[in-house]
mmCIF file of N, CA and C in Angstrom:
data_model
loop_
_atom_site.group_PDB
_atom_site.id
_atom_site.type_symbol
_atom_site.label_atom_id
_atom_site.label_comp_id
_atom_site.label_asym_id
_atom_site.label_seq_id
_atom_site.Cartn_x
_atom_site.Cartn_y
_atom_site.Cartn_z
ATOM 1 N N MET A 164 -14.894 -76.655 -1.665
ATOM 2 C CA MET A 164 -13.667 -77.180 -1.114
ATOM 3 C C MET A 164 -13.343 -76.421 0.176
ATOM 4 N N ILE A 165 -12.847 -77.145 1.146
ATOM 5 C CA ILE A 165 -12.379 -76.539 2.390
ATOM 6 C C ILE A 165 -10.900 -76.866 2.535
ATOM 7 N N GLU A 166 -10.133 -75.854 2.920
ATOM 8 C CA GLU A 166 -8.720 -76.092 3.217
ATOM 9 C C GLU A 166 -8.387 -75.464 4.559
ATOM 10 N N GLN A 167 -7.471 -76.103 5.270
ATOM 11 C CA GLN A 167 -7.091 -75.591 6.582
ATOM 12 C C GLN A 167 -6.157 -74.398 6.433
ATOM 13 N N ILE A 168 -6.350 -73.412 7.278
ATOM 14 C CA ILE A 168 -5.420 -72.283 7.395
ATOM 15 C C ILE A 168 -4.404 -72.710 8.439
ATOM 16 N N THR A 169 -3.157 -72.816 8.052
ATOM 17 C CA THR A 169 -2.168 -73.470 8.908
ATOM 18 C C THR A 169 -1.318 -72.529 9.759
ATOM 19 N N ASP A 170 -1.336 -71.250 9.532
ATOM 20 C CA ASP A 170 -0.434 -70.352 10.268
ATOM 21 C C ASP A 170 -1.107 -69.689 11.471
ATOM 22 N N LEU A 171 -1.833 -70.487 12.235
ATOM 23 C CA LEU A 171 -2.513 -69.996 13.434
ATOM 24 C C LEU A 171 -1.907 -70.651 14.669
ATOM 25 N N PRO A 172 -1.952 -69.980 15.815
ATOM 26 C CA PRO A 172 -1.381 -70.570 17.026
ATOM 27 C C PRO A 172 -2.210 -71.751 17.548
ATOM 28 N N ALA A 173 -1.611 -72.518 18.437
ATOM 29 C CA ALA A 173 -2.303 -73.658 19.050
ATOM 30 C C ALA A 173 -3.604 -73.184 19.697
ATOM 31 N N GLY A 174 -4.642 -73.988 19.552
ATOM 32 C CA GLY A 174 -5.941 -73.651 20.126
ATOM 33 C C GLY A 174 -6.826 -72.833 19.216
ATOM 34 N N VAL A 175 -6.281 -72.418 18.054
ATOM 35 C CA VAL A 175 -7.058 -71.679 17.061
ATOM 36 C C VAL A 175 -7.012 -72.464 15.760
ATOM 37 N N LEU A 176 -8.176 -72.868 15.283
ATOM 38 C CA LEU A 176 -8.277 -73.560 14.004
ATOM 39 C C LEU A 176 -8.812 -72.601 12.970
ATOM 40 N N GLY A 177 -8.345 -72.764 11.736
ATOM 41 C CA GLY A 177 -8.836 -71.926 10.660
ATOM 42 C C GLY A 177 -9.121 -72.739 9.417
ATOM 43 N N PHE A 178 -10.184 -72.356 8.718
ATOM 44 C CA PHE A 178 -10.562 -73.029 7.484
ATOM 45 C C PHE A 178 -11.008 -71.995 6.466
ATOM 46 N N ARG A 179 -10.631 -72.246 5.216
ATOM 47 C CA ARG A 179 -11.012 -71.385 4.107
ATOM 48 C C ARG A 179 -11.921 -72.176 3.177
ATOM 49 N N ALA A 180 -13.092 -71.629 2.887
ATOM 50 C CA ALA A 180 -14.037 -72.258 1.974
ATOM 51 C C ALA A 180 -13.861 -71.641 0.594
ATOM 52 N N ARG A 181 -13.727 -72.516 -0.411
ATOM 53 C CA ARG A 181 -13.582 -72.070 -1.800
ATOM 54 C C ARG A 181 -14.566 -72.842 -2.671
ATOM 55 N N GLY A 182 -15.125 -72.169 -3.648
ATOM 56 C CA GLY A 182 -16.051 -72.839 -4.545
ATOM 57 C C GLY A 182 -17.262 -73.362 -3.788
ATOM 58 N N ARG A 183 -17.731 -74.524 -4.182
ATOM 59 C CA ARG A 183 -18.889 -75.148 -3.541
ATOM 60 C C ARG A 183 -18.390 -76.109 -2.470
ATOM 61 N N VAL A 184 -18.871 -75.975 -1.249
ATOM 62 C CA VAL A 184 -18.471 -76.823 -0.129
ATOM 63 C C VAL A 184 -19.457 -77.980 -0.021
ATOM 64 N N THR A 185 -18.919 -79.195 0.025
ATOM 65 C CA THR A 185 -19.743 -80.396 0.068
ATOM 66 C C THR A 185 -19.637 -81.082 1.429
ATOM 67 N N ALA A 186 -20.522 -82.049 1.641
ATOM 68 C CA ALA A 186 -20.456 -82.858 2.863
ATOM 69 C C ALA A 186 -19.124 -83.587 2.929
ATOM 70 N N ALA A 187 -18.620 -84.047 1.804
ATOM 71 C CA ALA A 187 -17.325 -84.741 1.779
ATOM 72 C C ALA A 187 -16.205 -83.816 2.244
ATOM 73 N N ASP A 188 -16.272 -82.528 1.904
ATOM 74 C CA ASP A 188 -15.276 -81.568 2.377
ATOM 75 C C ASP A 188 -15.274 -81.505 3.901
ATOM 76 N N TYR A 189 -16.476 -81.435 4.472
ATOM 77 C CA TYR A 189 -16.590 -81.408 5.932
ATOM 78 C C TYR A 189 -16.055 -82.701 6.533
ATOM 79 N N GLU A 190 -16.484 -83.826 5.990
ATOM 80 C CA GLU A 190 -16.151 -85.129 6.567
ATOM 81 C C GLU A 190 -14.674 -85.486 6.405
ATOM 82 N N ASN A 191 -14.017 -84.985 5.351
ATOM 83 C CA ASN A 191 -12.625 -85.341 5.088
ATOM 84 C C ASN A 191 -11.609 -84.318 5.580
ATOM 85 N N VAL A 192 -12.021 -83.088 5.778
ATOM 86 C CA VAL A 192 -11.075 -82.034 6.172
ATOM 87 C C VAL A 192 -11.444 -81.430 7.524
ATOM 88 N N LEU A 193 -12.577 -80.773 7.582
ATOM 89 C CA LEU A 193 -12.924 -79.985 8.760
ATOM 90 C C LEU A 193 -13.195 -80.846 9.989
ATOM 91 N N VAL A 194 -14.053 -81.831 9.872
ATOM 92 C CA VAL A 194 -14.440 -82.635 11.036
ATOM 93 C C VAL A 194 -13.234 -83.352 11.657
ATOM 94 N N PRO A 195 -12.385 -84.036 10.886
ATOM 95 C CA PRO A 195 -11.233 -84.700 11.529
ATOM 96 C C PRO A 195 -10.294 -83.728 12.247
ATOM 97 N N ASP A 196 -10.062 -82.560 11.645
ATOM 98 C CA ASP A 196 -9.182 -81.575 12.278
ATOM 99 C C ASP A 196 -9.790 -81.028 13.568
ATOM 100 N N VAL A 197 -11.082 -80.741 13.542
ATOM 101 C CA VAL A 197 -11.757 -80.231 14.734
ATOM 102 C C VAL A 197 -11.779 -81.296 15.832
ATOM 103 N N GLU A 198 -12.119 -82.520 15.479
ATOM 104 C CA GLU A 198 -12.171 -83.597 16.474
ATOM 105 C C GLU A 198 -10.788 -83.828 17.099
ATOM 106 N N ALA A 199 -9.740 -83.794 16.284
ATOM 107 C CA ALA A 199 -8.381 -83.971 16.807
ATOM 108 C C ALA A 199 -8.009 -82.828 17.754
ATOM 109 N N ALA A 200 -8.398 -81.619 17.402
ATOM 110 C CA ALA A 200 -8.088 -80.464 18.257
ATOM 111 C C ALA A 200 -8.843 -80.555 19.578
ATOM 112 N N PHE A 201 -10.113 -80.971 19.537
ATOM 113 C CA PHE A 201 -10.881 -81.112 20.777
ATOM 114 C C PHE A 201 -10.326 -82.237 21.652
ATOM 115 N N ALA A 202 -9.703 -83.234 21.068
ATOM 116 C CA ALA A 202 -9.092 -84.305 21.858
ATOM 117 C C ALA A 202 -7.913 -83.777 22.673
ATOM 118 N N LEU A 203 -7.305 -82.682 22.209
ATOM 119 C CA LEU A 203 -6.153 -82.103 22.896
ATOM 120 C C LEU A 203 -6.514 -80.940 23.813
ATOM 121 N N LYS A 204 -7.599 -80.255 23.502
ATOM 122 C CA LYS A 204 -7.948 -79.043 24.243
ATOM 123 C C LYS A 204 -9.471 -78.925 24.333
ATOM 124 N N PRO A 205 -10.007 -78.653 25.526
ATOM 125 C CA PRO A 205 -11.471 -78.630 25.684
ATOM 126 C C PRO A 205 -12.149 -77.380 25.117
ATOM 127 N N LYS A 206 -11.411 -76.303 24.901
ATOM 128 C CA LYS A 206 -11.980 -75.064 24.361
ATOM 129 C C LYS A 206 -11.189 -74.660 23.119
ATOM 130 N N LEU A 207 -11.903 -74.356 22.049
ATOM 131 C CA LEU A 207 -11.250 -73.979 20.801
ATOM 132 C C LEU A 207 -11.789 -72.660 20.277
ATOM 133 N N ARG A 208 -10.968 -72.063 19.446
ATOM 134 C CA ARG A 208 -11.357 -70.869 18.707
ATOM 135 C C ARG A 208 -11.281 -71.214 17.223
ATOM 136 N N LEU A 209 -12.229 -70.692 16.455
ATOM 137 C CA LEU A 209 -12.344 -71.073 15.053
ATOM 138 C C LEU A 209 -12.447 -69.854 14.155
ATOM 139 N N LEU A 210 -11.657 -69.861 13.090
ATOM 140 C CA LEU A 210 -11.727 -68.866 12.025
ATOM 141 C C LEU A 210 -12.276 -69.568 10.788
ATOM 142 N N TYR A 211 -13.363 -69.060 10.243
ATOM 143 C CA TYR A 211 -13.955 -69.633 9.027
ATOM 144 C C TYR A 211 -14.035 -68.511 8.008
ATOM 145 N N HIS A 212 -13.301 -68.664 6.897
ATOM 146 C CA HIS A 212 -13.235 -67.621 5.875
ATOM 147 C C HIS A 212 -13.887 -68.119 4.588
ATOM 148 N N ALA A 213 -14.976 -67.497 4.214
ATOM 149 C CA ALA A 213 -15.646 -67.763 2.941
ATOM 150 C C ALA A 213 -15.411 -66.537 2.071
ATOM 151 N N GLY A 214 -14.362 -66.587 1.269
ATOM 152 C CA GLY A 214 -13.936 -65.432 0.487
ATOM 153 C C GLY A 214 -14.690 -65.249 -0.810
ATOM 154 N N GLU A 215 -14.114 -64.451 -1.686
ATOM 155 C CA GLU A 215 -14.746 -64.095 -2.951
ATOM 156 C C GLU A 215 -14.989 -65.291 -3.852
ATOM 157 N N ASP A 216 -14.170 -66.335 -3.712
ATOM 158 C CA ASP A 216 -14.317 -67.505 -4.574
ATOM 159 C C ASP A 216 -15.253 -68.563 -3.988
ATOM 160 N N PHE A 217 -15.891 -68.263 -2.880
ATOM 161 C CA PHE A 217 -16.864 -69.174 -2.274
ATOM 162 C C PHE A 217 -18.188 -69.050 -3.013
ATOM 163 N N SER A 218 -18.799 -70.203 -3.372
ATOM 164 C CA SER A 218 -20.055 -70.146 -4.122
ATOM 165 C C SER A 218 -21.238 -70.786 -3.398
ATOM 166 N N GLY A 219 -21.012 -71.449 -2.261
ATOM 167 C CA GLY A 219 -22.132 -71.979 -1.514
ATOM 168 C C GLY A 219 -21.857 -73.328 -0.882
ATOM 169 N N PHE A 220 -22.869 -73.811 -0.140
ATOM 170 C CA PHE A 220 -22.815 -75.099 0.545
ATOM 171 C C PHE A 220 -23.816 -76.057 -0.069
ATOM 172 N N ASP A 221 -23.442 -77.313 -0.164
ATOM 173 C CA ASP A 221 -24.424 -78.357 -0.433
ATOM 174 C C ASP A 221 -25.221 -78.573 0.847
ATOM 175 N N PRO A 222 -26.472 -79.033 0.759
ATOM 176 C CA PRO A 222 -27.266 -79.275 1.969
ATOM 177 C C PRO A 222 -26.557 -80.204 2.968
ATOM 178 N N GLY A 223 -25.873 -81.213 2.478
ATOM 179 C CA GLY A 223 -25.166 -82.131 3.373
ATOM 180 C C GLY A 223 -24.074 -81.439 4.166
ATOM 181 N N ALA A 224 -23.413 -80.464 3.563
ATOM 182 C CA ALA A 224 -22.371 -79.715 4.267
ATOM 183 C C ALA A 224 -22.981 -78.872 5.386
ATOM 184 N N MET A 225 -24.122 -78.276 5.111
ATOM 185 C CA MET A 225 -24.788 -77.466 6.136
ATOM 186 C C MET A 225 -25.222 -78.345 7.315
ATOM 187 N N TRP A 226 -25.684 -79.539 7.026
ATOM 188 C CA TRP A 226 -26.088 -80.472 8.069
ATOM 189 C C TRP A 226 -24.876 -80.901 8.891
ATOM 190 N N ASP A 227 -23.760 -81.212 8.230
ATOM 191 C CA ASP A 227 -22.542 -81.600 8.939
ATOM 192 C C ASP A 227 -22.045 -80.471 9.837
ATOM 193 N N ASP A 228 -22.166 -79.235 9.365
ATOM 194 C CA ASP A 228 -21.760 -78.081 10.160
ATOM 195 C C ASP A 228 -22.606 -77.971 11.418
ATOM 196 N N ALA A 229 -23.903 -78.118 11.271
ATOM 197 C CA ALA A 229 -24.806 -78.035 12.428
ATOM 198 C C ALA A 229 -24.515 -79.152 13.430
ATOM 199 N N LYS A 230 -24.299 -80.358 12.934
ATOM 200 C CA LYS A 230 -24.016 -81.491 13.832
ATOM 201 C C LYS A 230 -22.722 -81.269 14.603
ATOM 202 N N LEU A 231 -21.691 -80.782 13.924
ATOM 203 C CA LEU A 231 -20.408 -80.549 14.579
ATOM 204 C C LEU A 231 -20.533 -79.469 15.647
ATOM 205 N N SER A 232 -21.242 -78.405 15.337
ATOM 206 C CA SER A 232 -21.426 -77.320 16.314
ATOM 207 C C SER A 232 -22.146 -77.809 17.557
ATOM 208 N N MET A 233 -23.167 -78.618 17.376
ATOM 209 C CA MET A 233 -23.949 -79.103 18.517
ATOM 210 C C MET A 233 -23.208 -80.176 19.317
ATOM 211 N N ARG A 234 -22.394 -80.976 18.636
ATOM 212 C CA ARG A 234 -21.646 -82.028 19.333
ATOM 213 C C ARG A 234 -20.655 -81.424 20.328
ATOM 214 N N HIS A 235 -20.163 -80.238 20.023
ATOM 215 C CA HIS A 235 -19.182 -79.572 20.887
ATOM 216 C C HIS A 235 -19.715 -78.230 21.381
ATOM 217 N N VAL A 236 -20.979 -78.173 21.688
ATOM 218 C CA VAL A 236 -21.645 -76.914 21.997
ATOM 219 C C VAL A 236 -20.948 -76.124 23.111
ATOM 220 N N SER A 237 -20.403 -76.785 24.105
ATOM 221 C CA SER A 237 -19.744 -76.054 25.194
ATOM 222 C C SER A 237 -18.250 -75.876 24.962
ATOM 223 N N GLY A 238 -17.740 -76.357 23.847
ATOM 224 C CA GLY A 238 -16.305 -76.302 23.601
ATOM 225 C C GLY A 238 -15.828 -75.123 22.776
ATOM 226 N N TRP A 239 -16.743 -74.385 22.177
ATOM 227 C CA TRP A 239 -16.341 -73.256 21.341
ATOM 228 C C TRP A 239 -16.139 -72.030 22.205
ATOM 229 N N ASP A 240 -14.946 -71.489 22.195
ATOM 230 C CA ASP A 240 -14.641 -70.277 22.952
ATOM 231 C C ASP A 240 -15.005 -69.046 22.117
ATOM 232 N N ARG A 241 -14.414 -68.966 20.932
ATOM 233 C CA ARG A 241 -14.703 -67.865 20.011
ATOM 234 C C ARG A 241 -14.779 -68.407 18.590
ATOM 235 N N VAL A 242 -15.691 -67.834 17.825
ATOM 236 C CA VAL A 242 -15.841 -68.199 16.414
ATOM 237 C C VAL A 242 -15.913 -66.911 15.610
ATOM 238 N N ALA A 243 -15.047 -66.806 14.595
ATOM 239 C CA ALA A 243 -15.049 -65.659 13.693
ATOM 240 C C ALA A 243 -15.403 -66.138 12.294
ATOM 241 N N LEU A 244 -16.438 -65.557 11.724
ATOM 242 C CA LEU A 244 -16.807 -65.807 10.334
ATOM 243 C C LEU A 244 -16.383 -64.592 9.535
ATOM 244 N N VAL A 245 -15.565 -64.826 8.511
ATOM 245 C CA VAL A 245 -15.077 -63.748 7.653
ATOM 246 C C VAL A 245 -15.651 -63.967 6.259
ATOM 247 N N THR A 246 -16.495 -63.049 5.818
ATOM 248 C CA THR A 246 -17.109 -63.173 4.494
ATOM 249 C C THR A 246 -17.764 -61.866 4.081
ATOM 250 N N ASP A 247 -17.883 -61.694 2.776
ATOM 251 C CA ASP A 247 -18.668 -60.606 2.206
ATOM 252 C C ASP A 247 -19.882 -61.153 1.463
ATOM 253 N N VAL A 248 -20.096 -62.464 1.541
ATOM 254 C CA VAL A 248 -21.234 -63.094 0.865
ATOM 255 C C VAL A 248 -22.508 -62.674 1.593
ATOM 256 N N GLY A 249 -23.371 -61.949 0.877
ATOM 257 C CA GLY A 249 -24.546 -61.340 1.490
ATOM 258 C C GLY A 249 -25.462 -62.304 2.218
ATOM 259 N N TRP A 250 -25.850 -63.406 1.576
ATOM 260 C CA TRP A 250 -26.786 -64.336 2.209
ATOM 261 C C TRP A 250 -26.168 -65.010 3.419
ATOM 262 N N LEU A 251 -24.844 -65.250 3.380
ATOM 263 C CA LEU A 251 -24.171 -65.883 4.515
ATOM 264 C C LEU A 251 -24.066 -64.910 5.690
ATOM 265 N N ARG A 252 -23.797 -63.649 5.394
ATOM 266 C CA ARG A 252 -23.763 -62.627 6.445
ATOM 267 C C ARG A 252 -25.142 -62.467 7.083
ATOM 268 N N ALA A 253 -26.183 -62.442 6.253
ATOM 269 C CA ALA A 253 -27.544 -62.293 6.771
ATOM 270 C C ALA A 253 -27.917 -63.473 7.664
ATOM 271 N N ALA A 254 -27.573 -64.681 7.227
ATOM 272 C CA ALA A 254 -27.872 -65.875 8.029
ATOM 273 C C ALA A 254 -27.101 -65.838 9.345
ATOM 274 N N ALA A 255 -25.846 -65.427 9.297
ATOM 275 C CA ALA A 255 -25.038 -65.355 10.517
ATOM 276 C C ALA A 255 -25.582 -64.314 11.482
ATOM 277 N N LYS A 256 -26.020 -63.182 10.955
ATOM 278 C CA LYS A 256 -26.604 -62.153 11.819
ATOM 279 C C LYS A 256 -27.900 -62.646 12.454
ATOM 280 N N ALA A 257 -28.697 -63.348 11.671
ATOM 281 C CA ALA A 257 -29.983 -63.834 12.178
ATOM 282 C C ALA A 257 -29.813 -64.945 13.200
ATOM 283 N N MET A 258 -28.802 -65.784 13.018
ATOM 284 C CA MET A 258 -28.631 -66.959 13.879
ATOM 285 C C MET A 258 -27.452 -66.834 14.838
ATOM 286 N N GLY A 259 -26.770 -65.709 14.838
ATOM 287 C CA GLY A 259 -25.600 -65.532 15.682
ATOM 288 C C GLY A 259 -25.867 -65.786 17.155
ATOM 289 N N PHE A 260 -27.066 -65.450 17.615
ATOM 290 C CA PHE A 260 -27.410 -65.666 19.016
ATOM 291 C C PHE A 260 -27.387 -67.145 19.388
ATOM 292 N N ALA A 261 -27.614 -68.027 18.423
ATOM 293 C CA ALA A 261 -27.678 -69.465 18.698
ATOM 294 C C ALA A 261 -26.325 -70.147 18.561
ATOM 295 N N MET A 262 -25.335 -69.410 18.093
ATOM 296 C CA MET A 262 -24.018 -70.014 17.910
ATOM 297 C C MET A 262 -23.347 -70.199 19.261
ATOM 298 N N PRO A 263 -22.670 -71.330 19.411
ATOM 299 C CA PRO A 263 -21.990 -71.576 20.682
ATOM 300 C C PRO A 263 -20.784 -70.654 20.856
ATOM 301 N N GLY A 264 -20.504 -70.274 22.079
ATOM 302 C CA GLY A 264 -19.359 -69.417 22.364
ATOM 303 C C GLY A 264 -19.600 -67.990 21.896
ATOM 304 N N GLU A 265 -18.533 -67.217 21.890
ATOM 305 C CA GLU A 265 -18.596 -65.832 21.441
ATOM 306 C C GLU A 265 -18.433 -65.816 19.924
ATOM 307 N N PHE A 266 -19.320 -65.122 19.233
ATOM 308 C CA PHE A 266 -19.320 -65.107 17.774
ATOM 309 C C PHE A 266 -19.193 -63.683 17.263
ATOM 310 N N ARG A 267 -18.339 -63.518 16.236
ATOM 311 C CA ARG A 267 -18.233 -62.216 15.569
ATOM 312 C C ARG A 267 -18.167 -62.427 14.060
ATOM 313 N N LEU A 268 -18.757 -61.487 13.364
ATOM 314 C CA LEU A 268 -18.803 -61.487 11.910
ATOM 315 C C LEU A 268 -17.875 -60.393 11.398
ATOM 316 N N PHE A 269 -17.040 -60.737 10.412
ATOM 317 C CA PHE A 269 -16.078 -59.805 9.825
ATOM 318 C C PHE A 269 -16.215 -59.827 8.308
ATOM 319 N N GLY A 270 -15.885 -58.724 7.649
ATOM 320 C CA GLY A 270 -15.815 -58.682 6.197
ATOM 321 C C GLY A 270 -14.457 -59.180 5.731
ATOM 322 N N ASN A 271 -14.334 -59.480 4.440
ATOM 323 C CA ASN A 271 -13.068 -59.990 3.908
ATOM 324 C C ASN A 271 -11.903 -59.037 4.176
ATOM 325 N N ALA A 272 -12.144 -57.746 4.111
ATOM 326 C CA ALA A 272 -11.087 -56.761 4.364
ATOM 327 C C ALA A 272 -10.645 -56.756 5.828
ATOM 328 N N GLU A 273 -11.413 -57.422 6.693
ATOM 329 C CA GLU A 273 -11.115 -57.463 8.126
ATOM 330 C C GLU A 273 -10.517 -58.803 8.575
ATOM 331 N N LEU A 274 -9.980 -59.576 7.653
ATOM 332 C CA LEU A 274 -9.417 -60.879 7.996
ATOM 333 C C LEU A 274 -8.339 -60.759 9.067
ATOM 334 N N ALA A 275 -7.466 -59.780 8.961
ATOM 335 C CA ALA A 275 -6.408 -59.598 9.967
ATOM 336 C C ALA A 275 -7.006 -59.279 11.338
ATOM 337 N N GLN A 276 -8.056 -58.477 11.383
ATOM 338 C CA GLN A 276 -8.708 -58.152 12.651
ATOM 339 C C GLN A 276 -9.369 -59.392 13.254
ATOM 340 N N ALA A 277 -9.953 -60.243 12.417
ATOM 341 C CA ALA A 277 -10.564 -61.465 12.903
ATOM 342 C C ALA A 277 -9.507 -62.367 13.531
ATOM 343 N N ARG A 278 -8.384 -62.501 12.859
ATOM 344 C CA ARG A 278 -7.290 -63.325 13.392
ATOM 345 C C ARG A 278 -6.809 -62.762 14.734
ATOM 346 N N GLN A 279 -6.667 -61.451 14.806
ATOM 347 C CA GLN A 279 -6.185 -60.815 16.039
ATOM 348 C C GLN A 279 -7.179 -61.042 17.172
ATOM 349 N N TRP A 280 -8.476 -60.919 16.899
ATOM 350 C CA TRP A 280 -9.498 -61.148 17.905
ATOM 351 C C TRP A 280 -9.427 -62.586 18.433
ATOM 352 N N LEU A 281 -9.208 -63.529 17.540
ATOM 353 C CA LEU A 281 -9.144 -64.932 17.950
ATOM 354 C C LEU A 281 -7.925 -65.251 18.799
ATOM 355 N N ILE A 282 -6.797 -64.610 18.530
ATOM 356 C CA ILE A 282 -5.586 -64.944 19.289
ATOM 357 C C ILE A 282 -5.411 -64.095 20.537
ATOM 358 N N SER A 283 -6.228 -63.034 20.676
ATOM 359 C CA SER A 283 -6.099 -62.199 21.870
ATOM 360 C C SER A 283 -6.677 -62.919 23.094
ATOM 361 N N PRO A 284 -6.128 -62.589 24.299
ATOM 362 C CA PRO A 284 -6.632 -63.252 25.519
ATOM 363 C C PRO A 284 -8.070 -62.900 25.824
#
């Protein structure tokens, strides 16, 4: 399941992943919110939090994530991934160079720092 984090300033989107994330979660929550935000602003910042209750992605969700990132490849200003999930951290470290915009990885205890980094000029 994906839910939007709503207490972020304009131009910063946030999403929290819980349990198993499916393609339907991406298509019904994340993609419409991101597309609407890009319609209003050409550069966005994104906070993605996969906390302790996150258990993984379905293959379709991973594909939807890749498609969304590539569709707006020049539109991402900053992206913060907040997680302590080992395999997700390893994948982010390995592929961070290919992520659009400026990318930083944070642990769950650093959620406040991730938010601050995203809202700072």
